[in-house]
Structure formats: C-alpha cells, structure tokens
Amino acid sequence: MLLLLRWFLLACALLLVASLYPGVQVTGYASALWAALVLGLLNTLVRPVLVLLTLPITLVTLGLFLFVVNALMFWAAAALLDNFNVAGFGAALIGSVIYSLCALVIDAALEQLFGRRR
C-alpha cells in the first residue's frame, strides 16, 4: 500500500515539476502516473547499469556525473511516452533535479509518517 501511495505522490511531483519549469510538459494526471511508473522502472533497471559503466568518470567528477545519469533517465522516460515531453537535455537536467528534490521530500515524509519498514 505504501508503494502505491509513493507512486501517486511521485506523479503529483511530476505535475509540480511541469508547472514549475516550462521545459517539462505533462498533459494530465494519468500521463503523470505512467511517467512516474516508467521513471521508476528505468531507475530500477537501467540506472544501476549506467552508474556502473560510468563509475570512472563519476569518481573523477566527484559524483557530479550522477546528475547527468539522472537527466538521461528523465529524458529516456520522456522519449518513451507521448504525453510526457522534455524540451532538451538541459530541461531534463533541471527537471530531474527538481523531481529528485520532490522525491527526497516525499520519502522523508513517508518515513516520518509510517516509519522505516524492514
């Protein structure tokens, strides 16, 4: 149940990103739900492989290259979906930073409300 709540809140966060930054566009809440799902799947399946492959450059840049990896995941999700659009890589970078900050707040709030379950 907590996973569904997090998914719905992340979809709301995606709508917030689209309203705050004009480079990111989501046509509606259903599209935001699909985009949040695709983002979650990409971050679960593809991102670890990319992080491992780019480990040397990530170490050289002291971890800043992870922003690029996050932007690539955001941009890839927009490329896979019709109703979720990102204007370019710069928009993906800014959108992914805002989305990540929202996800951080959502995770902290859910942990505070429900506690950590292991």
mmCIF file of C-alpha atoms in Angstrom:
data_model
loop_
_atom_site.group_PDB
_atom_site.id
_atom_site.type_symbol
_atom_site.label_atom_id
_atom_site.label_comp_id
_atom_site.label_asym_id
_atom_site.label_seq_id
_atom_site.Cartn_x
_atom_site.Cartn_y
_atom_site.Cartn_z
ATOM 1 C CA MET A 1 0.000 0.000 0.000
ATOM 2 C CA LEU A 2 2.889 2.334 0.799
ATOM 3 C CA LEU A 3 4.334 1.720 -2.668
ATOM 4 C CA LEU A 4 1.085 2.855 -4.307
ATOM 5 C CA LEU A 5 0.973 5.970 -2.144
ATOM 6 C CA ARG A 6 4.564 6.802 -3.093
ATOM 7 C CA TRP A 7 3.740 6.255 -6.775
ATOM 8 C CA PHE A 8 0.749 8.630 -6.608
ATOM 9 C CA LEU A 9 2.795 11.250 -4.765
ATOM 10 C CA LEU A 10 5.635 10.988 -7.282
ATOM 11 C CA ALA A 11 3.104 11.513 -10.067
ATOM 12 C CA CYS A 12 1.986 14.673 -8.264
ATOM 13 C CA ALA A 13 5.640 15.687 -8.015
ATOM 14 C CA LEU A 14 5.975 15.257 -11.760
ATOM 15 C CA LEU A 15 2.989 17.536 -12.281
ATOM 16 C CA LEU A 16 4.645 20.040 -9.942
ATOM 17 C CA VAL A 17 7.845 19.898 -12.000
ATOM 18 C CA ALA A 18 5.818 20.523 -15.151
ATOM 19 C CA SER A 19 4.106 23.527 -13.560
ATOM 20 C CA LEU A 20 7.343 24.997 -12.171
ATOM 21 C CA TYR A 21 9.559 24.521 -15.210
ATOM 22 C CA PRO A 22 8.279 25.146 -18.754
ATOM 23 C CA GLY A 23 10.802 22.753 -20.337
ATOM 24 C CA VAL A 24 8.900 19.770 -18.906
ATOM 25 C CA GLN A 25 5.321 19.084 -20.009
ATOM 26 C CA VAL A 26 2.837 16.501 -18.746
ATOM 27 C CA THR A 27 -0.655 16.521 -20.253
ATOM 28 C CA GLY A 28 -2.600 15.158 -17.293
ATOM 29 C CA TYR A 29 -2.586 13.121 -14.122
ATOM 30 C CA ALA A 30 -2.900 9.794 -15.960
ATOM 31 C CA SER A 31 0.121 10.714 -18.043
ATOM 32 C CA ALA A 32 1.980 11.670 -14.868
ATOM 33 C CA LEU A 33 1.161 8.265 -13.379
ATOM 34 C CA TRP A 34 2.554 6.500 -16.452
ATOM 35 C CA ALA A 35 5.620 8.747 -16.475
ATOM 36 C CA ALA A 36 6.280 8.100 -12.777
ATOM 37 C CA LEU A 37 5.970 4.367 -13.415
ATOM 38 C CA VAL A 38 8.362 4.460 -16.381
ATOM 39 C CA LEU A 39 10.805 6.633 -14.421
ATOM 40 C CA GLY A 40 10.710 4.164 -11.553
ATOM 41 C CA LEU A 41 11.306 1.214 -13.866
ATOM 42 C CA LEU A 42 14.178 2.950 -15.645
ATOM 43 C CA ASN A 43 15.743 3.944 -12.334
ATOM 44 C CA THR A 44 15.416 0.382 -11.074
ATOM 45 C CA LEU A 45 16.573 -1.492 -14.172
ATOM 46 C CA VAL A 46 18.772 0.759 -16.310
ATOM 47 C CA ARG A 47 20.275 3.301 -13.909
ATOM 48 C CA PRO A 48 22.410 0.793 -11.935
ATOM 49 C CA VAL A 49 23.998 -0.422 -15.166
ATOM 50 C CA LEU A 50 24.730 3.149 -16.260
ATOM 51 C CA VAL A 51 26.159 4.032 -12.859
ATOM 52 C CA LEU A 52 28.459 1.020 -13.017
ATOM 53 C CA LEU A 53 29.573 1.774 -16.580
ATOM 54 C CA THR A 54 30.260 5.424 -15.801
ATOM 55 C CA LEU A 55 31.968 4.785 -12.457
ATOM 56 C CA PRO A 56 35.400 6.078 -13.566
ATOM 57 C CA ILE A 57 34.027 9.417 -14.798
ATOM 58 C CA THR A 58 31.791 9.639 -11.730
ATOM 59 C CA LEU A 59 34.830 9.256 -9.491
ATOM 60 C CA VAL A 60 36.797 11.863 -11.443
ATOM 61 C CA THR A 61 33.931 14.357 -11.221
ATOM 62 C CA LEU A 62 33.406 13.563 -7.522
ATOM 63 C CA GLY A 63 29.898 12.245 -8.164
ATOM 64 C CA LEU A 64 28.623 15.153 -10.228
ATOM 65 C CA PHE A 65 28.235 12.905 -13.285
ATOM 66 C CA LEU A 66 25.326 11.236 -11.488
ATOM 67 C CA PHE A 67 23.314 14.362 -12.337
ATOM 68 C CA VAL A 68 23.903 13.515 -15.997
ATOM 69 C CA VAL A 69 22.808 9.913 -15.427
ATOM 70 C CA ASN A 70 19.617 11.125 -13.708
ATOM 71 C CA ALA A 71 18.945 13.536 -16.567
ATOM 72 C CA LEU A 72 19.401 10.704 -19.078
ATOM 73 C CA MET A 73 16.816 8.604 -17.223
ATOM 74 C CA PHE A 74 14.406 11.558 -17.197
ATOM 75 C CA TRP A 75 14.995 12.193 -20.898
ATOM 76 C CA ALA A 76 14.612 8.490 -21.752
ATOM 77 C CA ALA A 77 11.264 8.340 -19.954
ATOM 78 C CA ALA A 78 10.087 11.337 -21.966
ATOM 79 C CA ALA A 79 11.250 9.664 -25.174
ATOM 80 C CA LEU A 80 9.256 6.521 -24.367
ATOM 81 C CA LEU A 81 5.992 8.315 -23.592
ATOM 82 C CA ASP A 82 3.813 10.507 -25.796
ATOM 83 C CA ASN A 83 2.205 12.699 -23.136
ATOM 84 C CA PHE A 84 5.410 13.456 -21.229
ATOM 85 C CA ASN A 85 7.741 15.842 -23.058
ATOM 86 C CA VAL A 86 11.124 17.325 -22.204
ATOM 87 C CA ALA A 87 12.454 20.192 -24.342
ATOM 88 C CA GLY A 88 16.074 19.005 -24.366
ATOM 89 C CA PHE A 89 18.930 17.754 -22.243
ATOM 90 C CA GLY A 90 19.136 20.979 -20.228
ATOM 91 C CA ALA A 91 15.437 20.732 -19.444
ATOM 92 C CA ALA A 92 15.927 17.082 -18.491
ATOM 93 C CA LEU A 93 18.740 18.060 -16.145
ATOM 94 C CA ILE A 94 16.744 20.791 -14.408
ATOM 95 C CA GLY A 95 13.567 18.677 -14.365
ATOM 96 C CA SER A 96 15.387 15.684 -12.893
ATOM 97 C CA VAL A 97 16.921 17.825 -10.140
ATOM 98 C CA ILE A 98 13.518 19.259 -9.175
ATOM 99 C CA TYR A 99 11.924 15.801 -9.371
ATOM 100 C CA SER A 100 14.683 14.298 -7.233
ATOM 101 C CA LEU A 101 14.244 17.001 -4.599
ATOM 102 C CA CYS A 102 10.496 16.323 -4.544
ATOM 103 C CA ALA A 103 11.144 12.585 -4.233
ATOM 104 C CA LEU A 104 13.522 13.259 -1.340
ATOM 105 C CA VAL A 105 10.843 15.252 0.485
ATOM 106 C CA ILE A 106 8.198 12.590 -0.253
ATOM 107 C CA ASP A 107 10.430 9.783 1.021
ATOM 108 C CA ALA A 108 11.289 11.723 4.183
ATOM 109 C CA ALA A 109 7.624 12.496 4.840
ATOM 110 C CA LEU A 110 6.538 8.887 4.281
ATOM 111 C CA GLU A 111 9.318 7.644 6.544
ATOM 112 C CA GLN A 112 8.250 10.133 9.212
ATOM 113 C CA LEU A 113 4.596 9.126 8.923
ATOM 114 C CA PHE A 114 4.934 5.382 8.608
ATOM 115 C CA GLY A 115 8.414 4.646 9.935
ATOM 116 C CA ARG A 116 11.061 2.575 8.265
ATOM 117 C CA ARG A 117 9.883 -0.964 7.497
ATOM 118 C CA ARG A 118 12.438 -3.708 7.042
#
